Amino acid sequence: MNYSSLPKIDLHCHLDGSVRPQTIIDLANQQNISIPSQDINEIRSLMIAPETCQNLEEYLMRFDLPLSVMQTQAGIERISFELFEDAAKENVKYFEVRFGPQLHQLQGLNFDQIIGSVVKGMQRAEAMYDIKGNYILSILRTFPKDNIRDVIDAGAAYLNKGVVAFDLAGAELPGFCSEFIPYVEYAVEKGYRITIHAGEQGVGQNVFDAVSMLNAERVGHGIHITGHQAAYDLVKQLNIGLETCPSSNIQTKAVDKLSEHPLKAFYEDALPITINTDNRTVSNTTMTDEVRKVMEEFNLSREDYFNIYKISVEQAFASDEVKQHLMSFID
Ligand SMILES: O=c1[nH]cnc2c1ncn2[C@@H]1O[C@H](CO)[C@@H](O)[C@H]1O
Ligand SMILES: [Zn+2]
């Protein structure tokens, strides 16, 4: 099968985990930022999280280097453009990219400048390539909460003009959801769709909470519903989209190896699973790689692939018009 030519949809990808290594070098030199090496291979290897990470926290340490060059509007715009360009070139037809606006303020940018820059880069790529996209704003769970409403307010100006949803990301502690109820309610009032990272590192109860307390329509990863019947049943009953990211899940030790990933069992039980990259550079992957790995490991047919593609269309935070366009790629 030619995996590269298959039409693809990626609903879970972090901008700062998906920066081209050469762009880190270029931007660091332009911005007089000192980086550990000028050698692209060395920079690449510093950015890729090893398969031997102990946990999610160790994986998340890989984001410091890319974030150091993502503090100017030009840098952010370029990185956004390049990510959509890379995805378009491997036939990703629809791409939802997420990032944490709070992480891009180290040189004084405000949230409007930050969000405006990612949207501008995306729109430049949409004009050049056959790809459509939207941004998701991720709030870091471990950060102070005093500016969350400011992020939501700034993003609201771009709602359905490049921004569609709100997410919680970063380290996952048991019981994190209750603290975020008022912020998620505020985002929903403004018109954001909701997806929440849950059941990745943490317990299945976090998925139950994300759906029941935060009204998550989709869940990032969600793997640990396997050990939690009530969470599993709720996801099934409400058709909550599971954004699986197989390579990332192995690196963070959410699963030991791909054959142990529950996505095939979920699929067979008619849970709405999607296949995604999470972090193209940090997880050293592409959508083509993720699709190939999953189809080969689990012996999925072309029909299975397009079933999953259709689930991604249904679960996308895209307009009806875009969804119709995406359905036209199914053969
Ligand atoms: O798999 C993940 N689980 C939880 N948080 C993540 C994952 N990948 C990246 N980030 C976090 O999201 C931030 C914004 O993009 C990144 O800086 C990283 O801290
Ligand atoms: Zn993620």
mmCIF file of C-alpha atoms and ligand atoms in Angstrom:
data_model
loop_
_atom_site.group_PDB
_atom_site.id
_atom_site.type_symbol
_atom_site.label_atom_id
_atom_site.label_comp_id
_atom_site.label_asym_id
_atom_site.label_seq_id
_atom_site.Cartn_x
_atom_site.Cartn_y
_atom_site.Cartn_z
ATOM 1 C CA MET A 1 0.000 0.000 0.000
ATOM 2 C CA ASN A 2 1.206 3.503 -0.767
ATOM 3 C CA TYR A 3 0.731 5.157 2.620
ATOM 4 C CA SER A 4 2.041 8.505 1.463
ATOM 5 C CA SER A 5 -0.662 8.957 -1.183
ATOM 6 C CA LEU A 6 -3.562 8.068 1.144
ATOM 7 C CA PRO A 7 -5.611 11.129 2.113
ATOM 8 C CA LYS A 8 -5.028 11.772 5.815
ATOM 9 C CA ILE A 9 -6.423 13.735 8.743
ATOM 10 C CA ASP A 10 -4.387 14.674 11.817
ATOM 11 C CA LEU A 11 -6.433 16.016 14.739
ATOM 12 C CA HIS A 12 -3.749 15.985 17.428
ATOM 13 C CA CYS A 13 -0.415 17.642 16.725
ATOM 14 C CA HIS A 14 1.560 20.135 18.822
ATOM 15 C CA LEU A 15 3.206 23.028 16.971
ATOM 16 C CA ASP A 16 6.171 23.291 19.349
ATOM 17 C CA GLY A 17 6.833 19.542 19.136
ATOM 18 C CA SER A 18 6.851 19.633 15.349
ATOM 19 C CA VAL A 19 9.490 22.226 14.412
ATOM 20 C CA ARG A 20 11.978 21.417 11.630
ATOM 21 C CA PRO A 21 15.492 21.104 13.150
ATOM 22 C CA GLN A 22 16.983 23.362 10.427
ATOM 23 C CA THR A 23 14.461 26.054 11.359
ATOM 24 C CA ILE A 24 15.648 25.958 14.970
ATOM 25 C CA ILE A 25 19.186 26.643 13.737
ATOM 26 C CA ASP A 26 18.106 29.397 11.312
ATOM 27 C CA LEU A 27 15.915 31.200 13.827
ATOM 28 C CA ALA A 28 18.457 30.890 16.648
ATOM 29 C CA ASN A 29 21.093 32.499 14.412
ATOM 30 C CA GLN A 30 18.731 35.258 13.277
ATOM 31 C CA GLN A 31 17.666 35.983 16.837
ATOM 32 C CA ASN A 32 21.138 35.643 18.445
ATOM 33 C CA ILE A 33 20.004 32.795 20.639
ATOM 34 C CA SER A 34 22.677 30.360 21.707
ATOM 35 C CA ILE A 35 21.888 26.727 20.952
ATOM 36 C CA PRO A 36 23.932 23.633 21.845
ATOM 37 C CA SER A 37 25.062 22.937 18.252
ATOM 38 C CA GLN A 38 24.921 24.187 14.659
ATOM 39 C CA ASP A 39 24.800 20.626 13.402
ATOM 40 C CA ILE A 40 21.340 19.614 12.160
ATOM 41 C CA ASN A 41 21.773 15.992 13.209
ATOM 42 C CA GLU A 42 22.765 16.977 16.707
ATOM 43 C CA ILE A 43 19.837 19.391 16.994
ATOM 44 C CA ARG A 44 17.493 16.700 15.665
ATOM 45 C CA SER A 45 18.721 14.167 18.210
ATOM 46 C CA LEU A 46 18.345 16.703 21.038
ATOM 47 C CA MET A 47 14.731 17.241 20.013
ATOM 48 C CA ILE A 48 13.673 13.602 19.622
ATOM 49 C CA ALA A 49 12.496 12.027 22.858
ATOM 50 C CA PRO A 50 14.159 8.636 23.380
ATOM 51 C CA GLU A 51 12.171 5.407 23.470
ATOM 52 C CA THR A 52 13.606 5.040 26.943
ATOM 53 C CA CYS A 53 11.809 8.022 28.511
ATOM 54 C CA GLN A 54 10.728 7.126 32.017
ATOM 55 C CA ASN A 55 7.458 9.016 31.672
ATOM 56 C CA LEU A 56 5.546 11.937 30.157
ATOM 57 C CA GLU A 57 7.503 14.502 32.203
ATOM 58 C CA GLU A 58 10.784 13.403 30.619
ATOM 59 C CA TYR A 59 9.173 13.572 27.166
ATOM 60 C CA LEU A 60 7.989 17.128 27.864
ATOM 61 C CA MET A 61 11.564 18.312 28.523
ATOM 62 C CA ARG A 62 12.153 18.168 24.739
ATOM 63 C CA PHE A 63 10.090 21.296 24.161
ATOM 64 C CA ASP A 64 12.479 23.835 25.695
ATOM 65 C CA LEU A 65 14.749 24.125 22.662
ATOM 66 C CA PRO A 66 12.013 24.741 20.064
ATOM 67 C CA LEU A 67 10.220 27.146 22.405
ATOM 68 C CA SER A 68 13.389 29.255 22.720
ATOM 69 C CA VAL A 69 13.033 30.290 19.046
ATOM 70 C CA MET A 70 9.236 30.666 19.125
ATOM 71 C CA GLN A 71 9.118 34.031 20.875
ATOM 72 C CA THR A 72 8.788 36.359 17.860
ATOM 73 C CA GLN A 73 5.888 36.799 15.471
ATOM 74 C CA ALA A 74 8.043 36.039 12.422
ATOM 75 C CA GLY A 75 9.440 32.876 14.019
ATOM 76 C CA ILE A 76 6.044 31.575 15.068
ATOM 77 C CA GLU A 77 4.508 32.354 11.682
ATOM 78 C CA ARG A 78 7.308 30.566 9.825
ATOM 79 C CA ILE A 79 7.038 27.471 12.013
ATOM 80 C CA SER A 80 3.275 27.343 11.571
ATOM 81 C CA PHE A 81 3.609 27.680 7.787
ATOM 82 C CA GLU A 82 6.284 24.978 7.600
ATOM 83 C CA LEU A 83 4.292 22.496 9.662
ATOM 84 C CA PHE A 84 1.246 22.855 7.401
ATOM 85 C CA GLU A 85 3.548 22.635 4.369
ATOM 86 C CA ASP A 86 5.122 19.394 5.649
ATOM 87 C CA ALA A 87 1.691 17.923 6.332
ATOM 88 C CA ALA A 88 0.295 18.956 2.933
ATOM 89 C CA LYS A 89 3.228 17.276 1.197
ATOM 90 C CA GLU A 90 2.281 13.929 2.722
ATOM 91 C CA ASN A 91 -1.383 14.321 1.789
ATOM 92 C CA VAL A 92 -2.790 15.455 5.091
ATOM 93 C CA LYS A 93 -6.006 17.086 3.879
ATOM 94 C CA TYR A 94 -7.165 18.451 7.219
ATOM 95 C CA PHE A 95 -4.927 19.350 10.124
ATOM 96 C CA GLU A 96 -5.780 20.557 13.632
ATOM 97 C CA VAL A 97 -2.669 21.920 15.317
ATOM 98 C CA ARG A 98 -2.486 22.881 18.982
ATOM 99 C CA PHE A 99 -0.086 25.009 20.963
ATOM 100 C CA GLY A 100 0.134 26.814 24.293
ATOM 101 C CA PRO A 101 -0.048 30.604 23.877
ATOM 102 C CA GLN A 102 1.285 30.973 27.460
ATOM 103 C CA LEU A 103 4.611 29.481 26.307
ATOM 104 C CA HIS A 104 5.364 32.223 23.765
ATOM 105 C CA GLN A 105 5.444 35.303 25.978
ATOM 106 C CA LEU A 106 9.120 35.180 27.032
ATOM 107 C CA GLN A 107 10.006 38.193 24.866
ATOM 108 C CA GLY A 108 6.874 40.173 25.580
ATOM 109 C CA LEU A 109 4.483 39.137 22.797
ATOM 110 C CA ASN A 110 0.826 39.473 23.750
ATOM 111 C CA PHE A 111 -1.735 36.723 23.140
ATOM 112 C CA ASP A 112 -3.229 38.452 20.109
ATOM 113 C CA GLN A 113 0.187 38.678 18.437
ATOM 114 C CA ILE A 114 0.915 35.037 19.263
ATOM 115 C CA ILE A 115 -2.396 33.608 18.080
ATOM 116 C CA GLY A 116 -2.470 35.926 15.055
ATOM 117 C CA SER A 117 0.970 34.634 13.991
ATOM 118 C CA VAL A 118 0.087 30.931 14.033
ATOM 119 C CA VAL A 119 -3.125 31.630 12.122
ATOM 120 C CA LYS A 120 -1.276 33.715 9.532
ATOM 121 C CA GLY A 121 1.276 30.948 8.917
ATOM 122 C CA MET A 122 -1.484 28.381 8.536
ATOM 123 C CA GLN A 123 -3.451 30.550 6.116
ATOM 124 C CA ARG A 124 -0.361 31.133 3.978
ATOM 125 C CA ALA A 125 0.033 27.345 3.625
ATOM 126 C CA GLU A 126 -3.698 26.854 2.958
ATOM 127 C CA ALA A 127 -3.427 29.299 0.057
ATOM 128 C CA MET A 128 -0.492 27.374 -1.471
ATOM 129 C CA TYR A 129 -1.421 23.747 -0.823
ATOM 130 C CA ASP A 130 -4.406 21.416 -0.810
ATOM 131 C CA ILE A 131 -4.785 21.442 2.973
ATOM 132 C CA LYS A 132 -7.266 22.940 5.413
ATOM 133 C CA GLY A 133 -6.613 23.548 9.064
ATOM 134 C CA ASN A 134 -7.606 24.942 12.406
ATOM 135 C CA TYR A 135 -5.855 25.766 15.652
ATOM 136 C CA ILE A 136 -6.589 24.501 19.149
ATOM 137 C CA LEU A 137 -5.423 26.582 22.127
ATOM 138 C CA SER A 138 -3.786 24.453 24.835
ATOM 139 C CA ILE A 139 -3.605 25.630 28.419
ATOM 140 C CA LEU A 140 -0.751 24.117 30.431
ATOM 141 C CA ARG A 141 -2.195 22.363 33.470
ATOM 142 C CA THR A 142 0.876 23.068 35.585
ATOM 143 C CA PHE A 143 0.961 26.827 34.871
ATOM 144 C CA PRO A 144 -0.531 29.599 37.023
ATOM 145 C CA LYS A 145 -4.183 30.074 36.145
ATOM 146 C CA ASP A 146 -4.343 33.872 36.301
ATOM 147 C CA ASN A 147 -4.105 34.461 32.539
ATOM 148 C CA ILE A 148 -6.268 31.613 31.209
ATOM 149 C CA ARG A 149 -9.237 33.934 30.572
ATOM 150 C CA ASP A 150 -6.912 36.312 28.687
ATOM 151 C CA VAL A 151 -5.903 33.458 26.357
ATOM 152 C CA ILE A 152 -9.575 32.578 25.818
ATOM 153 C CA ASP A 153 -10.483 36.230 25.153
ATOM 154 C CA ALA A 154 -7.643 36.750 22.670
ATOM 155 C CA GLY A 155 -8.454 33.527 20.822
ATOM 156 C CA ALA A 156 -12.164 34.396 20.669
ATOM 157 C CA ALA A 157 -11.401 37.042 18.030
ATOM 158 C CA TYR A 158 -10.144 34.220 15.763
ATOM 159 C CA LEU A 159 -12.938 31.736 16.465
ATOM 160 C CA ASN A 160 -13.979 29.970 13.268
ATOM 161 C CA LYS A 161 -11.375 32.100 11.494
ATOM 162 C CA GLY A 162 -8.478 29.783 12.295
ATOM 163 C CA VAL A 163 -9.128 28.872 15.932
ATOM 164 C CA VAL A 164 -11.753 26.330 16.959
ATOM 165 C CA ALA A 165 -11.061 24.682 20.268
ATOM 166 C CA PHE A 166 -9.692 24.707 23.801
ATOM 167 C CA ASP A 167 -7.457 21.999 25.317
ATOM 168 C CA LEU A 168 -5.650 21.196 28.552
ATOM 169 C CA ALA A 169 -2.119 19.783 28.123
ATOM 170 C CA GLY A 170 1.107 19.101 30.028
ATOM 171 C CA ALA A 171 1.749 16.705 32.901
ATOM 172 C CA GLU A 172 -1.385 14.793 33.923
ATOM 173 C CA LEU A 173 -2.113 14.422 37.625
ATOM 174 C CA PRO A 174 -5.063 12.412 38.932
ATOM 175 C CA GLY A 175 -8.082 14.640 39.572
ATOM 176 C CA PHE A 176 -6.881 17.652 37.559
ATOM 177 C CA CYS A 177 -10.275 18.348 35.948
ATOM 178 C CA SER A 178 -12.183 19.911 38.833
ATOM 179 C CA GLU A 179 -9.821 22.906 39.031
ATOM 180 C CA PHE A 180 -10.547 23.829 35.432
ATOM 181 C CA ILE A 181 -14.362 23.783 35.386
ATOM 182 C CA PRO A 182 -14.856 27.594 35.398
ATOM 183 C CA TYR A 183 -12.270 28.132 32.643
ATOM 184 C CA VAL A 184 -13.742 25.490 30.368
ATOM 185 C CA GLU A 185 -17.231 26.894 30.974
ATOM 186 C CA TYR A 186 -15.923 30.331 30.003
ATOM 187 C CA ALA A 187 -14.402 28.909 26.804
ATOM 188 C CA VAL A 188 -17.646 27.114 25.903
ATOM 189 C CA GLU A 189 -19.623 30.340 26.450
ATOM 190 C CA LYS A 190 -17.317 32.087 23.991
ATOM 191 C CA GLY A 191 -17.888 29.380 21.383
ATOM 192 C CA TYR A 192 -14.877 27.068 21.699
ATOM 193 C CA ARG A 193 -15.122 23.306 21.127
ATOM 194 C CA ILE A 194 -13.460 21.201 23.843
ATOM 195 C CA THR A 195 -10.808 18.491 23.738
ATOM 196 C CA ILE A 196 -8.774 17.500 26.805
ATOM 197 C CA HIS A 197 -5.574 15.465 27.184
ATOM 198 C CA ALA A 198 -6.635 12.693 29.591
ATOM 199 C CA GLY A 199 -5.923 9.043 30.260
ATOM 200 C CA GLU A 200 -2.468 9.337 28.701
ATOM 201 C CA GLN A 201 -0.205 9.175 31.716
ATOM 202 C CA GLY A 202 -3.003 9.388 34.197
ATOM 203 C CA VAL A 203 -5.833 7.220 35.309
ATOM 204 C CA GLY A 204 -9.077 6.384 33.453
ATOM 205 C CA GLN A 205 -10.948 8.459 36.036
ATOM 206 C CA ASN A 206 -9.411 11.553 34.390
ATOM 207 C CA VAL A 207 -11.201 10.646 31.145
ATOM 208 C CA PHE A 208 -14.465 10.153 33.029
ATOM 209 C CA ASP A 209 -13.972 13.588 34.648
ATOM 210 C CA ALA A 210 -12.934 15.300 31.398
ATOM 211 C CA VAL A 211 -16.178 14.141 29.781
ATOM 212 C CA SER A 212 -18.541 14.502 32.744
ATOM 213 C CA MET A 213 -17.129 17.677 34.361
ATOM 214 C CA LEU A 214 -15.566 19.490 31.398
ATOM 215 C CA ASN A 215 -17.882 18.268 28.632
ATOM 216 C CA ALA A 216 -14.946 17.191 26.494
ATOM 217 C CA GLU A 217 -16.161 16.188 23.036
ATOM 218 C CA ARG A 218 -12.833 14.513 22.308
ATOM 219 C CA VAL A 219 -10.026 13.237 24.497
ATOM 220 C CA GLY A 220 -6.288 13.373 23.786
ATOM 221 C CA HIS A 221 -5.031 9.758 24.020
ATOM 222 C CA GLY A 222 -7.618 8.278 26.436
ATOM 223 C CA ILE A 223 -5.712 4.986 26.580
ATOM 224 C CA HIS A 224 -6.382 4.332 30.246
ATOM 225 C CA ILE A 225 -10.113 3.906 29.825
ATOM 226 C CA THR A 226 -9.028 0.273 29.426
ATOM 227 C CA GLY A 227 -8.759 -0.044 33.196
ATOM 228 C CA HIS A 228 -11.886 1.965 34.041
ATOM 229 C CA GLN A 229 -15.246 0.556 32.993
ATOM 230 C CA ALA A 230 -17.306 3.680 33.752
ATOM 231 C CA ALA A 231 -14.971 5.863 31.670
ATOM 232 C CA TYR A 232 -15.021 3.301 28.851
ATOM 233 C CA ASP A 233 -18.823 3.139 28.870
ATOM 234 C CA LEU A 234 -19.187 6.921 28.941
ATOM 235 C CA VAL A 235 -16.829 7.359 25.970
ATOM 236 C CA LYS A 236 -18.775 4.732 24.060
ATOM 237 C CA GLN A 237 -22.200 6.066 24.968
ATOM 238 C CA LEU A 238 -21.384 9.692 24.084
ATOM 239 C CA ASN A 239 -19.218 8.864 21.066
ATOM 240 C CA ILE A 240 -16.236 10.771 22.469
ATOM 241 C CA GLY A 241 -13.419 10.922 19.900
ATOM 242 C CA LEU A 242 -10.215 9.256 21.064
ATOM 243 C CA GLU A 243 -7.175 11.032 19.592
ATOM 244 C CA THR A 244 -4.637 8.212 19.681
ATOM 245 C CA CYS A 245 -0.962 8.990 19.021
ATOM 246 C CA PRO A 246 0.774 5.602 18.844
ATOM 247 C CA SER A 247 4.483 6.554 18.623
ATOM 248 C CA SER A 248 4.188 9.175 21.343
ATOM 249 C CA ASN A 249 2.371 6.693 23.587
ATOM 250 C CA ILE A 250 5.307 4.302 23.395
ATOM 251 C CA GLN A 251 7.862 7.027 24.189
ATOM 252 C CA THR A 252 5.928 8.258 27.225
ATOM 253 C CA LYS A 253 5.405 4.682 28.441
ATOM 254 C CA ALA A 254 1.640 5.048 28.186
ATOM 255 C CA VAL A 255 1.999 1.646 26.469
ATOM 256 C CA ASP A 256 5.071 -0.617 26.396
ATOM 257 C CA LYS A 257 4.894 -1.484 22.718
ATOM 258 C CA LEU A 258 2.614 -0.888 19.766
ATOM 259 C CA SER A 259 1.133 -4.395 19.881
ATOM 260 C CA GLU A 260 -0.159 -3.546 23.377
ATOM 261 C CA HIS A 261 -1.878 -0.346 22.241
ATOM 262 C CA PRO A 262 -5.651 -0.697 22.790
ATOM 263 C CA LEU A 263 -6.613 1.186 19.615
ATOM 264 C CA LYS A 264 -7.451 -1.956 17.639
ATOM 265 C CA ALA A 265 -9.653 -3.299 20.448
ATOM 266 C CA PHE A 266 -11.330 0.125 20.687
ATOM 267 C CA TYR A 267 -11.919 0.134 16.931
ATOM 268 C CA GLU A 268 -13.416 -3.353 16.986
ATOM 269 C CA ASP A 269 -15.754 -2.291 19.763
ATOM 270 C CA ALA A 270 -16.890 0.703 17.652
ATOM 271 C CA LEU A 271 -15.268 3.404 19.788
ATOM 272 C CA PRO A 272 -14.481 6.466 17.654
ATOM 273 C CA ILE A 273 -10.689 6.282 17.356
ATOM 274 C CA THR A 274 -8.534 8.573 15.259
ATOM 275 C CA ILE A 275 -4.821 8.218 14.407
ATOM 276 C CA ASN A 276 -2.596 11.260 14.962
ATOM 277 C CA THR A 277 1.057 12.341 15.308
ATOM 278 C CA ASP A 278 1.147 14.285 18.637
ATOM 279 C CA ASN A 279 4.647 15.699 17.956
ATOM 280 C CA ARG A 280 6.286 15.219 14.589
ATOM 281 C CA THR A 281 9.809 16.138 15.680
ATOM 282 C CA VAL A 282 9.798 15.021 19.327
ATOM 283 C CA SER A 283 8.211 11.695 18.334
ATOM 284 C CA ASN A 284 10.240 11.533 15.085
ATOM 285 C CA THR A 285 7.165 10.765 13.019
ATOM 286 C CA THR A 286 4.721 11.805 10.293
ATOM 287 C CA MET A 287 1.097 10.881 9.582
ATOM 288 C CA THR A 288 2.374 8.516 6.899
ATOM 289 C CA ASP A 289 4.514 6.722 9.520
ATOM 290 C CA GLU A 290 1.702 6.533 12.070
ATOM 291 C CA VAL A 291 -0.752 5.142 9.530
ATOM 292 C CA ARG A 292 1.803 2.634 8.229
ATOM 293 C CA LYS A 293 2.745 1.434 11.712
ATOM 294 C CA VAL A 294 -0.855 1.004 12.834
ATOM 295 C CA MET A 295 -2.060 -0.690 9.644
ATOM 296 C CA GLU A 296 0.857 -3.113 9.563
ATOM 297 C CA GLU A 297 0.854 -3.935 13.270
ATOM 298 C CA PHE A 298 -2.889 -4.535 13.435
ATOM 299 C CA ASN A 299 -3.453 -5.901 9.912
ATOM 300 C CA LEU A 300 -5.950 -3.198 8.999
ATOM 301 C CA SER A 301 -7.444 -3.213 5.520
ATOM 302 C CA ARG A 302 -7.968 -0.263 3.197
ATOM 303 C CA GLU A 303 -11.643 -0.375 4.216
ATOM 304 C CA ASP A 304 -10.648 -0.171 7.898
ATOM 305 C CA TYR A 305 -8.407 2.778 7.057
ATOM 306 C CA PHE A 306 -11.226 4.692 5.414
ATOM 307 C CA ASN A 307 -13.558 3.844 8.290
ATOM 308 C CA ILE A 308 -11.069 5.517 10.626
ATOM 309 C CA TYR A 309 -10.668 8.413 8.183
ATOM 310 C CA LYS A 310 -14.462 8.891 8.291
ATOM 311 C CA ILE A 311 -14.399 8.891 12.089
ATOM 312 C CA SER A 312 -11.782 11.662 11.884
ATOM 313 C CA VAL A 313 -14.059 13.657 9.580
ATOM 314 C CA GLU A 314 -16.965 13.243 12.008
ATOM 315 C CA GLN A 315 -14.829 14.162 14.999
ATOM 316 C CA ALA A 316 -13.085 17.148 13.347
ATOM 317 C CA PHE A 317 -13.870 20.620 14.682
ATOM 318 C CA ALA A 318 -14.322 21.727 11.061
ATOM 319 C CA SER A 319 -17.212 23.406 9.250
ATOM 320 C CA ASP A 320 -19.768 21.279 7.383
ATOM 321 C CA GLU A 321 -18.343 22.607 4.136
ATOM 322 C CA VAL A 322 -14.836 21.392 4.997
ATOM 323 C CA LYS A 323 -16.218 18.041 6.161
ATOM 324 C CA GLN A 324 -17.968 17.588 2.827
ATOM 325 C CA HIS A 325 -14.727 18.380 1.037
ATOM 326 C CA LEU A 326 -12.902 15.793 3.177
ATOM 327 C CA MET A 327 -15.476 13.107 2.379
ATOM 328 C CA SER A 328 -14.778 13.617 -1.321
ATOM 329 C CA PHE A 329 -11.326 12.013 -0.886
ATOM 330 C CA ILE A 330 -12.767 8.640 0.055
ATOM 331 C CA ASP A 331 -12.591 6.139 -2.782
HETATM 332 O O1 LIG B 1 1.531 14.110 24.687
HETATM 333 C C1 LIG B 1 1.439 15.163 25.347
HETATM 334 N N1 LIG B 1 0.752 15.158 26.522
HETATM 335 C C2 LIG B 1 0.595 16.257 27.289
HETATM 336 N N2 LIG B 1 1.142 17.436 26.961
HETATM 337 C C3 LIG B 1 1.862 17.492 25.823
HETATM 338 C C4 LIG B 1 2.050 16.393 24.979
HETATM 339 N N3 LIG B 1 2.813 16.780 23.945
HETATM 340 C C5 LIG B 1 3.074 18.076 24.126
HETATM 341 N N4 LIG B 1 2.522 18.515 25.265
HETATM 342 C C6 LIG B 1 2.614 19.855 25.871
HETATM 343 O O2 LIG B 1 1.790 20.760 25.165
HETATM 344 C C7 LIG B 1 2.484 21.998 25.060
HETATM 345 C C8 LIG B 1 1.841 22.877 24.014
HETATM 346 O O3 LIG B 1 1.964 22.354 22.728
HETATM 347 C C9 LIG B 1 3.926 21.563 24.838
HETATM 348 O O4 LIG B 1 4.847 22.603 25.126
HETATM 349 C C10 LIG B 1 4.038 20.401 25.806
HETATM 350 O O5 LIG B 1 4.382 20.860 27.106
HETATM 351 ZN ZN ZN B 2 -0.689 15.899 22.862
#
